[in-house]
Every structure is written in C-alpha cells, then in structure tokens.
Amino acid sequence: MRRPILSKFSPPQLIALTFALTILLGGALLASPATHQAGHSLSPVQALFMATSALCVTGLSVVDVGSTFNLFGQLVVLALVQIGGLGIITFGTLFAFLLGRRINFSERIRLAQQVSAFEVGGVVRLIRQIFAFTLIAELIGAAVLALRFVPLEGWGRGLYFAVFHAVSAYNNAGFSLYPDGLMRFARDPLISLAISVLVILGGMGFIVQINVLSHWRNPRRDRMLVHSKIVLSVMAALLVIGTLLFMLFEWQNPRTLGPLPFGDKLLASFFQGMTPRTAGFNTVDYAAVTQPTIFITIILMFIGANPGSTGGGIKTSTFFVMMMAAISLVRGRGDLVAFGRRVARETVVRAMTVGLLSMGLVNTGVLLMLIANHDNALSFERLFFETVSAFGTVGLSMNATFSLNPSQELILLVLMYLGRIGPLTFAVAFGSSNKNEVVRYAPERDILIG
Amino acid sequence: MRRPILSKFSPPQLIALTFALTILLGGALLASPATHQAGHSLSPVQALFMATSALCVTGLSVVDVGSTFNLFGQLVVLALVQIGGLGIITFGTLFAFLLGRRINFSERIRLAQQVSAFEVGGVVRLIRQIFAFTLIAELIGAAVLALRFVPLEGWGRGLYFAVFHAVSAYNNAGFSLYPDGLMRFARDPLISLAISVLVILGGMGFIVQINVLSHWRNPRRDRMLVHSKIVLSVMAALLVIGTLLFMLFEWQNPRTLGPLPFGDKLLASFFQGMTPRTAGFNTVDYAAVTQPTIFITIILMFIGANPGSTGGGIKTSTFFVMMMAAISLVRGRGDLVAFGRRVARETVVRAMTVGLLSMGLVNTGVLLMLIANHDNALSFERLFFETVSAFGTVGLSMNATFSLNPSQELILLVLMYLGRIGPLTFAVAFGSSNKNEVVRYAPERDILIG
Ligand SMILES: [K+]
Ligand SMILES: [K+]
C-alpha cells in the first residue's frame, strides 16, 4: 500500500521543506529582470537573500527594495512576507493547539472553549479565522497609515505605501519602501504609533490575541491563560526596559535623540524600544547609536517576540522560563511556579535547550561572519549586531547589509532560515531518533517554548 | 548560649567573606609605598584591582608588575596568588568531597578509598595533602623553569623568576615579571611546555589529580571516576580545538604566527590553545590576532577549566552537561547518559543555571563596561574580550587593561571577584531562602558543576 508522499514527512519537516521550496521559487522570481527597475540587477545570492529575508519576515536588505524592484518585484516581496507571516502563525498555532504538542490538556480544553466563542470547529475554520484576523488587522492598519501616506505620496502611491507598510509591520517584516527606512517619520506620532501597534499585535501570537479578545468580551467565562499572562508580562517589561534604556543611552547623542525636542525624544525611544521585538523598523540611524545601545539591542533582538507569532528570537516565554528557573534554583526552590501554576521540569529543560541551541547557532554564525570578513571590512560589533538581527529575523542593521560580501550574504541567509524555522524544530525535524519519546513529554508542557 | 561568630555563616558565605577581607588587606599593602619601586604609585582602585586580580588568580594588570612593585610588592602579589590558589582548591575539594554537596554517595565512597591510598584520614590531613601536592608541583616546575631563567637572568634573579612563574602558572594566575608577558619565549619549547604542563595540572582539580595518580598506581583497584573521565575528555577536546583553530586563523597573520618557522608556529598555537583554560599567559600579542581568534578565545575563556581547580570560567563539566543535555533533548531522549552513567536531571538544571547566571553576569559586565567607556576610548571587541577574561579569571587582554578608566577598573574588579567565587555559590550564599531544600538535591548529583 503506497502512502501519499506528504505523509512521509513530520510536520516540522514539512514546514522546513515548504519554506525552502518557497525561498527557491521567490529567489528565482527576484533574480529575473521582470522584477527589476531599469538599470538594476541582483546576483543569484542576493535574490535568494531577499526571498529568504521576505519569507522569514526578517527585513534585512542587501539592495534597496524601493529603488531596485519594480512594482511587480515589490509585490513579490510583499507576497512572500504575507505567505511567510501567515505560514508561521498557522503552523505555530496548529502545533500548539491542535496537535497538542506544546500546550497541556486542561489549557487546551479551556482554550477550545474560548475559541468556540469565535465559532471555530476544525482546522480549516481555525485557519480561516487566522487569515481573517490578519487581514482585518492589516486593513485597519493600512487605513490609518493612509491618513499620512496619501497626503505625502498622492492617492495611488499613498494607498500602495499604506498597504505595503501595514503588511510589513503586522508580519514583523520591517521592509520599507524608503531607502532610509522610517527615519523621516521619527517625529511623526501617527506613523510611529500605528506601526508600533501593528508590530506589537503581530508579535503577540494568535492564541494570545484570541485569548485576550474573548477575555475582554466575557471576563468571567473566558479566563486568561497562564501562557498569555506570562508572554504579555514579558512583552510589556521588555518594551518598558527597552524604551527606558534607549532614552538613557541616546538622550544626549547628537547623532540620534540629541537634536530632537522632548516629546519627540520620547516617541523615538518608544519606537526603538518596540522594534527589537523583531519588527526591524527604525526611525533612528543604528550606525550612530552608542555602544551600550548596540549591546542592549543585541540582547533584546535575541530574546524576540511571543511564540506562534510573526516575531522571531528565542521567544519571550523561553526567556521567562530560563530566568525564573535560574532564580528558583538559586533560591533553593525545587519547583518553578509562575502565576499560580507549577511549570513542568520538562518545560524548563526545553526552554534552556532552546536558549542554548540558539546561542550555539548565533555564536557559530558570528564566527563564520568574522572568518568571511576579509580585510576586516566590517567591525566586530557591526557583524555581531547583523548576525543576531538575522537569527532573530529582526532586520535592524548598523548599515552593514549593503556592504556584505557574497559569503556573508550566504551565511546570513542560512541563519535567517534556521532562526525562523526554529533551532529546536529544525533539529527535531531532522535529528529525531525516537519520535514517540518526544511526544511522551506533551502532557506536562503548559507554556509554549521556542 | 552564644555561638562562635564564624558558625553564623554558611561555608559559601565564609569563602566570600574571607576573599573580600583578604582583598582589602592585600589592596592596602599594594597601595602602600613600601611595595612600590621608586617613582611609581597606584591609585587605591588600582591597588585593590591588583589585589583582586592576584587573589582571584586572574592575572589582569592595570600596572606592570615587574617595574611598578619592588621585591616586597612582588612577593605580596605572589603570596596572594598562592593563598588564592590554595584557598580555591581546598574549599572546592572540601565542598565536593567532605561536605558531600556536589558529588554523590557511591562516587564519594570510591574516592575516599582512593584518597586513603595517600593516607588521608581527616580534613586537616586532606588539606595537608593538597598543600604538599601544590608545593611539589610548583617546586618541580620552578626547577625546570630555572634551566632557562638562570642562564638568562643570573642565579639570584633567575631562581626568583623561576619560582614566581611556576607559582603563577600552577595557580593559573598568569602574572609575569616581563612587561610583555611571555612573548619573548614564543619560540622557546622549554618555557612554553613547562608553563603549559603546570597550567594544565593546576587546571585539573585536586580530585582529578589524585584520581589519576591512584588509578595510575593501581588501575584495577582505583578506577577512574565518571567525573574525571568527563572533565579530562572535555579538557583534551578544548585543547585540541583551541590549538587547531588558532593555527587556522593565525597561520598567515604577519603580526602573530606569520613570520615564525613551521615548528614554532605549532608551539605557539599549542600555547595559545592551552592558555584560555584560564592560564592567561600569552606568547603572542592578542591585540594583533584576527577577529575569528578573538571570538573563539572569548568562548574558550568563558568555558574555562575544571571545577575545584585553580582555573575559572563556567567549568568544563558545566559546559559538557549543558551540551549533552541539549543534544539529548533534540534527539528526543529522556535521560542524559555519559560514560555509562545516568546524569541526574538536577545536575542538568544546575549546569544550565550556572551557564545562564554566568551569561547574565558577563552580559551585565559588558554593558557596564560599554556605558563607562567614555568617548569610545576602547573598541567593542576589546572590552568584550577584557570582560570575559575578568569573569573567567583568565587574564588575557588585547592590551586594554592599562587603558581602563577607574570606573572600568572597578567593574572588572567586581567581576573577577564574582567570577572567582562562582555566580552560583555567591548567589546561594546570600540569596538562599531555604537551605535545607538546596541540600535535599545532594544525593542525586554526580558531576561537579560550577
Ligand atoms: K523583522
Ligand atoms: K588566570
């Protein structure tokens, strides 16, 4: 009896393969002159890099999107972003919710009751729900952004810019049609805040979104999940810490916040505190920030956003469990308790493993980038920053991406892919010697990790 | 009934306090003109820095030891190194062996049988044994080093240099009486190899030393402990990897290995592969090495040497358990098995916690060093290198230590202290809310962590 070819692959293998094939297809399109503006061209590696950066919603660009690609090319980039974003949310949610591999039984039952408030019955309906949710968020975002882009760029171009940036923001892609990103909007609260809301919403993850929505509709019946409480708290804490530290380190920097008036300093700091949640947009020049800002941004980019969202990094929940476990052990407590729930030892080991694998991956990436850095063309910290940005699918850069050599482009391309698929998912997909044992842990897990 | 004041403190608290008091005493001595050569002086922070660097056997120097201190001052530095080294070995061994907090019961019984081959009956005898072992190793080392130093420096000075460098090497301190370290001996196999043997021996840890010795005397009766097998394997692997990578990245560097003949390239590479095991000696100029070498050295310095030895870092055993646990989880295996023994889940969580706390400490240190780096006087990678070197009590430097400002000296001073006492020991010493719970884990542990 022959089984269909797809059933030979496990779900993580399917994701990894689907992503790889889509990147090859997108790369072929972006290498073709049909997607280029007159007088512009890309090397095959550059085309593959841009396809990877778009599908993995990273936003790093070896060429300027606005001036290199024609409208068709830009739409290819946008389509890859949308496919990548939806794919990640859908796979992430399905894994957690339906396959039951990452969330424990009682939480799943409670969540199912909440989702049913939205009349979700099966996989197809759940996917339709995710698509609708994404589309509505992007449409509202585009409408708000159009209030600024239409007066600036005219009706046709303005609406197009509004849609492009809304999709890019909600999917945490960070691509912009302006050559200097969003720097011209550093003092514009409408653009800054609308983009921030889209990014934060997209980085929340579908399960948290739906949990928050149903809780808001009916606080008594639909309670907040432990998972939601944890990731929302960590997200809020990182946002506040990121904003305050950016303010602290850049307040008097003449090349960033220095010349801005008080209110604009706050606005720009908030934007830069939000963007390492792997949005990748910038309203200040990261090549001009101070050394402490570089380092803090690297750490925030490494941590990233919520699991099952369009954001990258090791994820807020992974970071939370790692930190809490370390504190628990130091205090001599056997069990890790968060928001009144005991966190399973398996979850702790899994979080720490995700953290370690990610550090190993980033360190390997940095080492390779330094080896490929002929004649020390780029400084240590710029390559370090760029590598973590690629791994976390953030897209921030200290203006180094245009200066990468082909070997470095290839290294970052692979890192974006691995950072997106998730070191653990990827390793489990291709390295698992005994799948049953992995699944065996399922009932104990109650926080989504990685 | 009044209890003696000392019994109010737990053993880790006692270590932390003893170290702090000795540093204050040493700092006072090194600040006094009685220890200085004519025309030289130190600020109070610099004197404290040198005392910390000596007692924590780090070897970072804000002043040149040979030309700043007179003979008395140099002997104070050497005494601090010897006290620090012996203190660390003794406390580490006592903790592991007698207090039974870090090694499991059956291993302890087996070890006790082996140690009894050396006629150790109690704490005092064990300490006497450690002291004798250290003294003999240093004396033999000094005798070998004298073969080169006496012809070079004359009898009196030559013997003194031999003793100083032997003590500095065995205790993994890395202080040298030459202003450029051991760079003049890059092509000298006698000095390079004698120093290497002393460093490796000192970085092994007393338990491993005595285990190897008794196993060598009577292989059938005294078997190798799992702990010994693990740390010796990791040590050997790091030595080989460090040497090969140094060769790879520096072979053609005109400022390091480039001009040397083939054999000397091998010798210098071996020496630099050995020294990140927190020895801190250097025969090449680390301000001249390539970017990949900087990065690899940072990673090797962070890993460090064996627990209960004079070396620093997170320790080879911690690194091993973290790596193996990550691999086990990825492969979907529930338990971590090493050399035929199951490693307890508690040991895994403890290793990962040590790794995480250390990373947190290093990251905080780097951030503070960057904040204190006024006018960007030192580059990102030089401060990063210097910070990890201080945390791991390594003592390697990209010629940055002399250029630190007082705030940075203070930050590194604290980091050397915390890196030496051990992030976990320190935190447990002062943060423990329930000591019984910590001890409760003891019987399951079988590998010394941290
Ligand atoms: K991004
Ligand atoms: K040292």
Coordinates of N, CA, C and O in Angstrom, one line a residue, chain A residues 249 291-292 295-296 299 322 326 329-334 345-346 349-350 352-353 356-357 359 363 366-367 370-371 373 376 378-381 384 424 427-428 433-434 437-438 440-441, chain B residues 249 291-292 295-296 299 322 326 329-334 345-346 349-350 352-353 356-357 359 363 366-367 370-371 373 376 378-381 384 424 427-428 433-434 437-438 440-441:
Chain A
F249 N 20.6 56.0 27.1 CA 21.9 55.9 26.4 C 22.0 56.9 25.2 O 23.0 57.1 24.7
Q291 N 27.6 52.6 22.1 CA 27.9 51.2 22.3 C 26.9 50.5 23.2 O 26.5 49.3 22.9
P292 N 26.5 51.1 24.4 CA 25.6 50.4 25.2 C 24.2 50.1 24.5 O 23.6 49.0 24.7
F295 N 24.6 47.0 22.4 CA 24.6 45.8 23.2 C 23.2 45.4 23.7 O 22.8 44.2 23.6
I296 N 22.5 46.4 24.2 CA 21.2 46.1 24.7 C 20.2 45.7 23.6 O 19.4 44.8 23.7
I299 N 20.8 42.1 22.8 CA 20.1 41.2 23.7 C 18.6 41.1 23.5 O 18.0 40.0 23.5
M322 N 13.6 30.4 31.4 CA 15.0 30.3 31.7 C 15.4 31.2 32.9 O 16.1 30.7 33.9
A326 N 16.4 29.8 36.7 CA 17.7 30.1 37.4 C 17.5 30.7 38.7 O 18.1 30.4 39.7
L329 N 16.4 28.1 41.3 CA 17.5 27.2 41.8 C 18.4 27.9 42.7 O 18.8 27.4 43.8
V330 N 18.6 29.2 42.4 CA 19.5 30.0 43.3 C 18.8 30.1 44.7 O 19.5 30.0 45.7
R331 N 17.5 30.3 44.7 CA 16.8 30.4 46.0 C 16.6 29.1 46.6 O 16.0 29.0 47.7
G332 N 17.0 28.0 46.0 CA 16.9 26.7 46.6 C 15.5 26.1 46.5 O 15.1 25.3 47.3
R333 N 14.7 26.6 45.6 CA 13.3 26.1 45.4 C 13.3 25.0 44.4 O 14.0 25.1 43.3
G334 N 12.6 23.9 44.7 CA 12.6 22.8 43.7 C 11.8 23.1 42.5 O 12.2 22.8 41.4
R345 N 9.2 20.5 34.9 CA 10.6 20.4 34.8 C 11.0 20.2 33.3 O 12.0 20.8 32.8
E346 N 10.2 19.5 32.5 CA 10.4 19.3 31.1 C 10.4 20.6 30.4 O 11.2 20.8 29.4
V349 N 13.8 22.4 31.1 CA 14.9 21.9 30.3 C 14.7 22.2 28.8 O 15.7 22.6 28.2
R350 N 13.5 22.2 28.3 CA 13.2 22.5 26.9 C 13.6 24.0 26.7 O 14.2 24.3 25.7
M352 N 15.6 25.9 28.3 CA 17.1 26.1 28.4 C 17.8 25.5 27.2 O 18.7 26.1 26.7
T353 N 17.2 24.4 26.7 CA 17.8 23.8 25.5 C 17.6 24.8 24.3 O 18.5 25.0 23.5
L356 N 20.1 27.5 24.7 CA 21.5 27.1 24.4 C 21.7 26.8 22.9 O 22.7 27.2 22.4
L357 N 20.8 26.1 22.3 CA 20.9 25.8 20.8 C 21.0 27.2 20.1 O 21.8 27.3 19.1
M359 N 22.0 30.1 21.2 CA 23.3 30.7 21.4 C 24.4 30.0 20.6 O 25.2 30.7 20.1
N363 N 26.5 32.0 17.9 CA 27.9 32.0 18.0 C 28.6 31.5 16.8 O 29.6 32.0 16.3
V366 N 28.3 34.1 14.1 CA 29.2 35.2 14.3 C 30.6 34.8 13.9 O 31.3 35.5 13.2
L367 N 31.0 33.6 14.3 CA 32.4 33.1 14.0 C 32.5 33.1 12.5 O 33.5 33.6 11.9
L370 N 32.8 36.5 10.9 CA 34.1 37.1 11.2 C 35.2 36.4 10.2 O 36.1 37.1 9.7
I371 N 35.1 35.1 10.1 CA 36.1 34.4 9.2 C 35.9 34.9 7.8 O 36.9 35.2 7.1
N373 N 35.0 37.8 6.9 CA 35.2 39.3 6.9 C 36.6 39.7 6.4 O 37.4 40.1 7.2
N376 N 39.0 42.7 7.3 CA 38.3 43.4 8.4 C 37.4 44.5 7.9 O 37.4 45.6 8.5
L378 N 34.3 45.0 7.9 CA 33.3 45.5 8.8 C 33.7 45.2 10.3 O 34.4 44.2 10.5
S379 N 33.4 46.1 11.2 CA 33.8 46.0 12.6 C 33.1 44.8 13.3 O 32.0 44.4 12.8
F380 N 33.8 44.4 14.3 CA 33.3 43.3 15.1 C 31.8 43.5 15.5 O 30.9 42.6 15.4
E381 N 31.5 44.7 16.1 CA 30.2 44.9 16.7 C 29.1 45.0 15.6 O 28.0 44.6 15.8
F384 N 28.4 41.4 14.6 CA 27.7 40.8 15.7 C 26.2 41.2 15.7 O 25.3 40.3 15.7
L424 N 15.3 24.4 17.4 CA 14.8 23.2 18.0 C 13.9 22.4 17.0 O 14.1 21.2 16.8
A427 N 16.0 20.9 14.4 CA 16.8 19.8 14.8 C 15.9 18.6 15.1 O 16.3 17.5 14.7
V428 N 14.8 18.8 15.7 CA 13.8 17.7 16.0 C 13.4 17.1 14.6 O 13.3 15.9 14.5
S433 N 15.6 10.6 16.7 CA 15.8 9.2 16.6 C 14.6 8.4 17.1 O 14.4 7.2 16.8
N434 N 13.8 9.0 17.9 CA 12.7 8.3 18.5 C 11.5 9.3 18.8 O 11.5 10.0 19.8
E437 N 9.2 9.3 22.0 CA 9.7 9.8 23.2 C 9.5 11.3 23.3 O 9.2 11.9 24.4
V438 N 9.6 12.0 22.2 CA 9.4 13.4 22.2 C 7.9 13.7 22.6 O 7.7 14.6 23.4
R440 N 5.9 11.9 24.2 CA 5.6 11.5 25.5 C 5.6 12.6 26.5 O 4.9 12.6 27.5
Y441 N 6.4 13.7 26.3 CA 6.5 14.8 27.2 C 5.3 15.7 27.2 O 5.1 16.4 28.1
Chain B
F249 N 43.4 30.3 12.1 CA 43.1 31.7 11.9 C 44.4 32.6 11.9 O 44.3 33.8 11.5
Q291 N 40.0 38.6 13.9 CA 38.7 38.7 14.5 C 38.2 37.3 14.9 O 37.7 37.1 16.1
P292 N 38.3 36.2 14.1 CA 37.8 34.9 14.5 C 38.6 34.4 15.7 O 37.9 33.8 16.6
F295 N 37.1 35.9 18.8 CA 35.8 35.4 19.2 C 35.9 34.0 19.8 O 35.3 33.7 20.8
I296 N 36.8 33.1 19.2 CA 37.0 31.8 19.7 C 37.6 31.8 21.1 O 37.2 31.1 22.0
I299 N 35.0 32.5 23.7 CA 34.2 31.4 24.0 C 35.0 30.4 24.9 O 34.5 29.9 25.9
M322 N 25.7 20.8 29.8 CA 24.8 21.7 29.0 C 24.7 21.2 27.6 O 23.6 21.0 27.0
A326 N 21.4 19.4 25.8 CA 20.8 19.9 24.6 C 20.7 18.9 23.5 O 19.6 18.7 22.9
L329 N 17.9 16.2 24.3 CA 16.6 16.7 24.1 C 16.2 16.7 22.6 O 15.2 16.4 22.2
V330 N 17.2 17.2 21.8 CA 17.0 17.3 20.4 C 16.7 15.9 19.8 O 15.9 15.7 19.0
R331 N 17.5 14.9 20.3 CA 17.3 13.6 19.8 C 16.1 12.9 20.4 O 15.8 11.7 20.1
G332 N 15.4 13.6 21.3 CA 14.2 13.0 21.9 C 14.5 12.0 23.0 O 13.7 11.1 23.2
R333 N 15.6 12.0 23.6 CA 16.0 11.1 24.7 C 15.6 11.7 26.0 O 15.9 12.9 26.2
G334 N 15.1 10.9 26.9 CA 14.7 11.5 28.2 C 15.8 11.7 29.1 O 15.9 12.8 29.7
R345 N 18.7 14.7 36.5 CA 18.0 15.9 35.9 C 18.4 17.1 36.7 O 18.6 18.2 36.1
E346 N 18.6 17.0 38.0 CA 19.0 18.1 38.9 C 20.4 18.7 38.4 O 20.6 19.9 38.4
V349 N 19.8 20.7 35.3 CA 19.2 22.1 35.5 C 20.2 22.9 36.2 O 20.4 24.1 35.9
R350 N 21.1 22.4 37.1 CA 22.1 23.1 37.8 C 23.1 23.6 36.8 O 23.5 24.8 36.9
M352 N 22.8 24.1 33.6 CA 22.2 25.2 32.7 C 22.0 26.5 33.5 O 22.2 27.6 33.0
T353 N 21.7 26.4 34.8 CA 21.6 27.6 35.6 C 22.9 28.3 35.8 O 23.0 29.5 35.7
L356 N 23.6 30.0 32.6 CA 22.7 31.2 32.4 C 23.1 32.3 33.3 O 23.2 33.5 32.8
L357 N 23.4 32.0 34.6 CA 23.8 33.1 35.5 C 25.1 33.7 35.1 O 25.2 34.9 35.1
M359 N 26.2 33.8 32.0 CA 26.0 34.6 30.8 C 25.4 36.0 31.2 O 25.7 37.0 30.7
N363 N 27.1 39.5 30.5 CA 26.4 40.5 29.7 C 26.2 41.8 30.5 O 26.4 42.9 30.0
V366 N 29.6 43.4 30.4 CA 29.9 44.1 29.2 C 29.1 45.4 29.0 O 29.7 46.4 28.6
L367 N 27.8 45.3 29.4 CA 27.0 46.5 29.3 C 27.6 47.7 30.1 O 27.7 48.8 29.7
L370 N 30.7 49.1 28.6 CA 30.4 49.9 27.5 C 29.9 51.3 27.9 O 30.2 52.3 27.4
I371 N 29.0 51.3 29.0 CA 28.5 52.5 29.5 C 29.6 53.4 30.0 O 29.6 54.6 29.8
N373 N 32.6 53.5 29.0 CA 33.6 53.7 28.0 C 33.5 55.1 27.4 O 33.1 55.2 26.2
N376 N 34.2 56.4 23.7 CA 34.5 55.2 23.0 C 36.0 55.0 22.9 O 36.6 54.7 21.9
L378 N 37.8 52.7 24.0 CA 38.2 51.3 23.7 C 37.1 50.7 22.8 O 35.9 50.9 23.0
S379 N 37.6 49.9 21.8 CA 36.6 49.3 20.9 C 35.7 48.2 21.6 O 36.1 47.7 22.6
F380 N 34.6 48.0 21.0 CA 33.6 47.0 21.5 C 34.3 45.7 21.8 O 34.1 45.1 22.9
E381 N 35.0 45.1 20.8 CA 35.6 43.8 21.0 C 36.7 43.7 22.0 O 36.8 42.7 22.7
F384 N 34.7 43.6 25.3 CA 34.1 42.3 25.4 C 35.1 41.3 25.8 O 34.9 40.5 26.8
L424 N 27.0 31.0 41.2 CA 26.0 30.2 41.9 C 26.3 30.2 43.4 O 25.5 30.4 44.2
A427 N 25.5 33.5 44.9 CA 24.0 33.7 45.0 C 23.4 32.8 46.1 O 22.6 33.2 46.8
V428 N 23.9 31.5 46.1 CA 23.3 30.6 47.1 C 23.7 31.2 48.5 O 22.9 31.1 49.4
S433 N 16.8 31.1 50.6 CA 15.7 31.3 51.5 C 15.5 30.0 52.3 O 14.9 30.1 53.3
N434 N 15.9 28.9 51.7 CA 15.7 27.7 52.4 C 16.8 26.7 52.2 O 16.9 26.0 51.2
E437 N 16.4 22.8 51.4 CA 16.0 22.4 50.1 C 17.2 22.3 49.2 O 17.2 21.4 48.3
V438 N 18.2 23.1 49.3 CA 19.3 23.0 48.5 C 20.0 21.7 48.7 O 20.4 21.0 47.8
R440 N 18.8 19.1 49.9 CA 18.0 17.9 49.5 C 18.4 17.3 48.2 O 18.2 16.1 48.0
Y441 N 18.9 18.1 47.3 CA 19.3 17.6 45.9 C 20.5 16.8 46.0 O 20.8 16.1 45.0

